[in-house]
């Protein structure tokens, strides 16, 4: 059996470390966290920095992820057919809804945000492409859990953390919720993941009628909801967007 290359394993572990937590770490912190000698850690960091995968803040000397990783990540996302097909439709959805739009896919035990359209106003926003969201509490995650058997297994077998008092965590209650989502064709998240935030999402299918992702709108509860329910016009807009992307992927009319 071929042996893994230790230096590459350490470099990968270093990148994962910098991608989480404080996002900007000193040499001693990196070495301690990975159980490496400072000289070894410094050599790997210096190599990653030379390749553009890591950057060092000149003032503090601390390290963070570099722009080259973003370029490579965007290259991966650009060749993904789902993202390419969703571009125009999600832009239209953001304009018509006035809210942020996300496209997510199943990745490991969560939802990977592969496309994010900013809310069309002048507010300061952070691009969340590459971020992970939970399966059991977000609208995107619940849609995937309802329609994708693999996502369903991950959500049912995994830990369903109660992020807020509204989060559905019980096995029977969660299955009942997924039945409702399949019956109506969309999912919502009304402060189940983040206080003050609501969202609605619908599934995207490919030419085999298999679920390949989900698209959703997210915003402040007072804008997304009316009288304690997600606005019906937002539900309709999200479902129309999902159908349009699905048609472009070859799913036909449904």
Tab-separated table of C-alpha atoms in Angstrom:
chain	number	residue	atom	x	y	z
A	1	UNK	CA	0.000	0.000	0.000
A	2	UNK	CA	1.353	3.422	-0.960
A	3	UNK	CA	2.373	5.631	1.945
A	4	UNK	CA	1.044	9.156	2.317
A	5	UNK	CA	3.555	11.981	2.020
A	6	UNK	CA	3.937	13.402	5.524
A	7	UNK	CA	4.849	16.917	4.459
A	8	UNK	CA	1.700	17.168	2.334
A	9	UNK	CA	-0.435	15.845	5.170
A	10	UNK	CA	1.033	18.484	7.477
A	11	UNK	CA	0.476	21.240	4.914
A	12	UNK	CA	-3.142	20.160	4.461
A	13	UNK	CA	-3.657	20.105	8.230
A	14	UNK	CA	-2.173	23.587	8.443
A	15	UNK	CA	-4.552	24.944	5.808
A	16	UNK	CA	-7.527	23.416	7.594
A	17	UNK	CA	-6.345	24.948	10.854
A	18	UNK	CA	-6.080	28.403	9.291
A	19	UNK	CA	-9.530	27.965	7.723
A	20	UNK	CA	-11.197	27.619	11.119
A	21	UNK	CA	-11.171	29.267	14.514
A	22	UNK	CA	-9.440	32.631	14.678
A	23	UNK	CA	-8.443	32.483	10.976
A	24	UNK	CA	-5.171	34.323	11.765
A	25	UNK	CA	-2.586	32.499	13.871
A	26	UNK	CA	0.988	32.975	14.984
A	27	UNK	CA	3.801	30.501	14.379
A	28	UNK	CA	3.738	29.189	17.947
A	29	UNK	CA	-0.024	28.633	17.812
A	30	UNK	CA	0.215	26.729	14.535
A	31	UNK	CA	3.069	24.575	15.769
A	32	UNK	CA	1.345	23.831	19.077
A	33	UNK	CA	-2.009	23.010	17.508
A	34	UNK	CA	-0.453	20.533	15.071
A	35	UNK	CA	2.151	19.096	17.416
A	36	UNK	CA	5.059	20.272	15.268
A	37	UNK	CA	8.421	21.771	16.071
A	38	UNK	CA	8.529	25.487	15.356
A	39	UNK	CA	11.208	24.999	12.708
A	40	UNK	CA	9.103	22.420	10.875
A	41	UNK	CA	5.969	24.539	11.066
A	42	UNK	CA	7.852	27.599	9.868
A	43	UNK	CA	9.261	25.738	6.870
A	44	UNK	CA	5.828	24.560	5.771
A	45	UNK	CA	4.304	28.008	6.289
A	46	UNK	CA	7.106	29.626	4.306
A	47	UNK	CA	6.545	27.218	1.404
A	48	UNK	CA	2.779	27.761	1.449
A	49	UNK	CA	3.365	31.497	1.565
A	50	UNK	CA	5.668	31.336	-1.465
A	51	UNK	CA	2.925	29.534	-3.410
A	52	UNK	CA	0.271	32.048	-2.379
A	53	UNK	CA	-1.720	29.626	-0.232
A	54	UNK	CA	-0.841	31.478	2.988
A	55	UNK	CA	-0.284	35.155	3.711
A	56	UNK	CA	1.561	36.744	6.630
A	57	UNK	CA	0.379	39.981	8.169
A	58	UNK	CA	3.422	42.297	8.135
A	59	UNK	CA	2.396	44.091	11.319
A	60	UNK	CA	1.594	41.139	13.589
A	61	UNK	CA	3.508	38.358	11.837
A	62	UNK	CA	0.431	36.140	12.052
A	63	UNK	CA	-0.662	33.853	9.237
A	64	UNK	CA	-3.929	33.512	7.345
A	65	UNK	CA	-5.168	31.799	4.178
A	66	UNK	CA	-3.947	33.314	0.914
A	67	UNK	CA	-5.717	34.460	-2.232
A	68	UNK	CA	-4.456	31.529	-4.313
A	69	UNK	CA	-6.819	29.217	-2.430
A	70	UNK	CA	-9.764	31.439	-3.365
A	71	UNK	CA	-8.721	31.339	-7.016
A	72	UNK	CA	-8.484	27.554	-6.994
A	73	UNK	CA	-11.774	27.252	-5.127
A	74	UNK	CA	-13.558	29.503	-7.572
A	75	UNK	CA	-12.114	27.510	-10.469
A	76	UNK	CA	-13.647	24.380	-8.992
A	77	UNK	CA	-16.987	26.064	-8.482
A	78	UNK	CA	-16.994	27.595	-11.963
A	79	UNK	CA	-16.776	24.200	-13.646
A	80	UNK	CA	-19.632	22.903	-11.574
A	81	UNK	CA	-22.632	22.830	-13.895
A	82	UNK	CA	-25.112	23.597	-11.153
A	83	UNK	CA	-23.477	26.903	-10.313
A	84	UNK	CA	-23.139	27.850	-13.975
A	85	UNK	CA	-26.810	27.146	-14.641
A	86	UNK	CA	-27.939	29.000	-11.521
A	87	UNK	CA	-26.117	32.294	-12.135
A	88	UNK	CA	-28.767	34.198	-14.082
A	89	UNK	CA	-31.754	32.807	-12.188
A	90	UNK	CA	-30.296	33.563	-8.757
A	91	UNK	CA	-29.408	37.117	-9.806
A	92	UNK	CA	-33.034	37.586	-10.856
A	93	UNK	CA	-34.249	36.111	-7.561
A	94	UNK	CA	-32.071	38.471	-5.522
A	95	UNK	CA	-33.378	41.476	-7.451
A	96	UNK	CA	-37.029	40.462	-7.188
A	97	UNK	CA	-36.894	39.424	-3.516
A	98	UNK	CA	-34.515	42.096	-2.264
A	99	UNK	CA	-32.756	39.431	-0.189
A	100	UNK	CA	-29.599	37.313	-0.252
A	101	UNK	CA	-29.754	34.159	-2.356
A	102	UNK	CA	-27.771	30.983	-1.714
A	103	UNK	CA	-27.229	27.769	-3.652
A	104	UNK	CA	-26.095	24.846	-1.525
A	105	UNK	CA	-25.086	21.229	-2.093
A	106	UNK	CA	-24.533	18.300	0.222
A	107	UNK	CA	-20.943	18.041	1.422
A	108	UNK	CA	-19.963	15.556	4.106
A	109	UNK	CA	-22.358	16.205	7.021
A	110	UNK	CA	-23.515	19.670	5.994
A	111	UNK	CA	-24.494	22.093	3.248
A	112	UNK	CA	-21.703	23.676	1.224
A	113	UNK	CA	-22.580	27.162	-0.044
A	114	UNK	CA	-21.384	27.102	-3.646
A	115	UNK	CA	-23.002	30.329	-4.833
A	116	UNK	CA	-24.093	33.486	-3.002
A	117	UNK	CA	-25.783	36.558	-4.450
A	118	UNK	CA	-25.691	39.610	-2.205
A	119	UNK	CA	-28.820	41.377	-1.066
A	120	UNK	CA	-29.254	44.244	-3.582
A	121	UNK	CA	-28.752	47.185	-1.243
A	122	UNK	CA	-25.843	49.209	0.080
A	123	UNK	CA	-25.393	47.265	3.311
A	124	UNK	CA	-22.060	45.665	4.132
A	125	UNK	CA	-22.134	41.935	3.384
A	126	UNK	CA	-19.668	39.056	3.515
A	127	UNK	CA	-19.351	36.549	0.690
A	128	UNK	CA	-20.204	33.121	2.090
A	129	UNK	CA	-19.144	30.922	-0.816
A	130	UNK	CA	-17.388	27.907	0.690
A	131	UNK	CA	-19.130	28.241	4.058
A	132	UNK	CA	-20.860	25.250	5.618
A	133	UNK	CA	-24.386	25.246	7.035
A	134	UNK	CA	-26.083	22.527	9.119
A	135	UNK	CA	-28.424	20.053	7.450
A	136	UNK	CA	-31.078	19.804	10.130
A	137	UNK	CA	-31.882	23.444	10.867
A	138	UNK	CA	-31.406	25.517	7.703
A	139	UNK	CA	-33.914	25.700	4.863
A	140	UNK	CA	-31.274	24.558	2.376
A	141	UNK	CA	-30.272	21.651	4.585
A	142	UNK	CA	-33.809	20.521	5.294
A	143	UNK	CA	-34.677	20.515	1.599
A	144	UNK	CA	-31.648	18.348	0.858
A	145	UNK	CA	-32.488	16.059	3.786
A	146	UNK	CA	-36.040	15.661	2.506
A	147	UNK	CA	-35.145	14.798	-1.092
A	148	UNK	CA	-31.615	13.353	-1.062
A	149	UNK	CA	-31.322	9.906	0.605
A	150	UNK	CA	-27.667	10.461	1.482
A	151	UNK	CA	-28.403	13.843	3.058
A	152	UNK	CA	-31.334	12.273	4.888
A	153	UNK	CA	-29.068	9.648	6.422
A	154	UNK	CA	-26.496	12.250	7.442
A	155	UNK	CA	-29.154	14.452	9.061
A	156	UNK	CA	-30.911	11.600	10.849
A	157	UNK	CA	-27.776	9.833	12.080
A	158	UNK	CA	-25.847	12.994	12.898
A	159	UNK	CA	-26.078	15.275	15.902
A	160	UNK	CA	-28.945	17.755	15.607
A	161	UNK	CA	-27.768	20.670	17.712
A	162	UNK	CA	-30.395	23.023	19.135
A	163	UNK	CA	-29.049	26.362	17.899
A	164	UNK	CA	-32.162	28.182	19.127
A	165	UNK	CA	-35.306	27.157	21.042
A	166	UNK	CA	-37.024	26.716	17.660
A	167	UNK	CA	-34.606	24.098	16.295
A	168	UNK	CA	-36.276	20.725	15.653
A	169	UNK	CA	-34.047	18.028	17.131
A	170	UNK	CA	-36.257	15.054	18.061
A	171	UNK	CA	-36.108	12.107	15.598
A	172	UNK	CA	-39.867	11.740	15.186
A	173	UNK	CA	-40.470	15.487	14.917
A	174	UNK	CA	-37.661	15.822	12.375
A	175	UNK	CA	-39.040	13.028	10.174
A	176	UNK	CA	-42.495	14.602	10.361
A	177	UNK	CA	-40.993	17.906	9.260
A	178	UNK	CA	-39.297	16.240	6.269
A	179	UNK	CA	-42.623	14.652	5.276
A	180	UNK	CA	-44.188	18.120	5.273
A	181	UNK	CA	-41.365	19.507	3.137
A	182	UNK	CA	-41.797	16.760	0.554
A	183	UNK	CA	-45.551	17.314	0.510
A	184	UNK	CA	-45.353	21.062	-0.144
A	185	UNK	CA	-42.088	21.162	-2.103
A	186	UNK	CA	-40.167	23.708	-0.035
A	187	UNK	CA	-38.635	24.260	3.406
A	188	UNK	CA	-38.286	27.207	5.728
A	189	UNK	CA	-36.093	28.158	8.651
A	190	UNK	CA	-37.667	30.668	10.994
A	191	UNK	CA	-34.983	31.466	13.577
A	192	UNK	CA	-34.034	27.790	13.867
A	193	UNK	CA	-30.365	28.441	13.144
A	194	UNK	CA	-29.798	32.143	13.840
A	195	UNK	CA	-31.915	34.492	15.937
A	196	UNK	CA	-33.663	37.100	13.825
A	197	UNK	CA	-32.965	35.302	10.534
A	198	UNK	CA	-35.444	33.427	8.343
A	199	UNK	CA	-35.076	31.608	5.040
A	200	UNK	CA	-36.970	29.583	2.487
A	201	UNK	CA	-35.509	27.046	0.032
A	202	UNK	CA	-36.556	24.641	-2.719
A	203	UNK	CA	-34.826	21.634	-4.322
A	204	UNK	CA	-32.972	21.602	-7.655
A	205	UNK	CA	-33.075	18.459	-9.804
A	206	UNK	CA	-30.951	17.230	-12.704
A	207	UNK	CA	-31.914	15.466	-15.938
A	208	UNK	CA	-32.386	12.203	-14.029
A	209	UNK	CA	-34.782	13.969	-11.666
A	210	UNK	CA	-32.243	13.469	-8.895
A	211	UNK	CA	-31.764	16.228	-6.270
A	212	UNK	CA	-28.427	17.943	-6.846
A	213	UNK	CA	-28.781	21.003	-4.650
A	214	UNK	CA	-31.095	23.641	-3.262
A	215	UNK	CA	-31.638	27.364	-3.710
A	216	UNK	CA	-32.911	29.673	-1.025
A	217	UNK	CA	-33.525	33.232	0.099
A	218	UNK	CA	-32.335	34.438	3.507
A	219	UNK	CA	-33.022	37.657	5.370
A	220	UNK	CA	-34.293	39.309	8.513
A	221	UNK	CA	-37.450	37.741	9.952
A	222	UNK	CA	-39.408	40.968	9.696
A	223	UNK	CA	-38.755	41.114	5.939
A	224	UNK	CA	-39.016	37.422	5.023
A	225	UNK	CA	-42.053	36.648	7.175
A	226	UNK	CA	-45.527	38.094	7.533
A	227	UNK	CA	-47.935	37.245	10.369
A	228	UNK	CA	-45.610	34.494	11.593
A	229	UNK	CA	-45.313	32.754	8.203
A	230	UNK	CA	-42.858	32.984	5.335
A	231	UNK	CA	-44.265	35.364	2.728
A	232	UNK	CA	-46.113	33.430	0.033
A	233	UNK	CA	-44.601	35.558	-2.748
A	234	UNK	CA	-41.095	34.628	-1.568
A	235	UNK	CA	-42.019	30.950	-1.516
A	236	UNK	CA	-43.352	31.223	-5.061
A	237	UNK	CA	-40.257	33.117	-6.263
A	238	UNK	CA	-37.850	30.595	-4.750
A	239	UNK	CA	-39.764	27.650	-6.205
A	240	UNK	CA	-39.835	29.302	-9.628
A	241	UNK	CA	-36.070	29.847	-9.448
A	242	UNK	CA	-35.486	26.202	-8.463
A	243	UNK	CA	-37.677	24.989	-11.335
A	244	UNK	CA	-35.847	27.226	-13.806
A	245	UNK	CA	-32.425	25.961	-12.765
A	246	UNK	CA	-33.716	22.382	-12.831
A	247	UNK	CA	-35.044	22.849	-16.373
A	248	UNK	CA	-31.665	24.205	-17.463
A	249	UNK	CA	-30.085	21.083	-15.994
A	250	UNK	CA	-32.372	18.943	-18.141
A	251	UNK	CA	-35.032	18.034	-15.611
A	252	UNK	CA	-37.819	19.259	-17.885
A	253	UNK	CA	-41.102	20.608	-16.570
A	254	UNK	CA	-42.441	19.385	-13.238
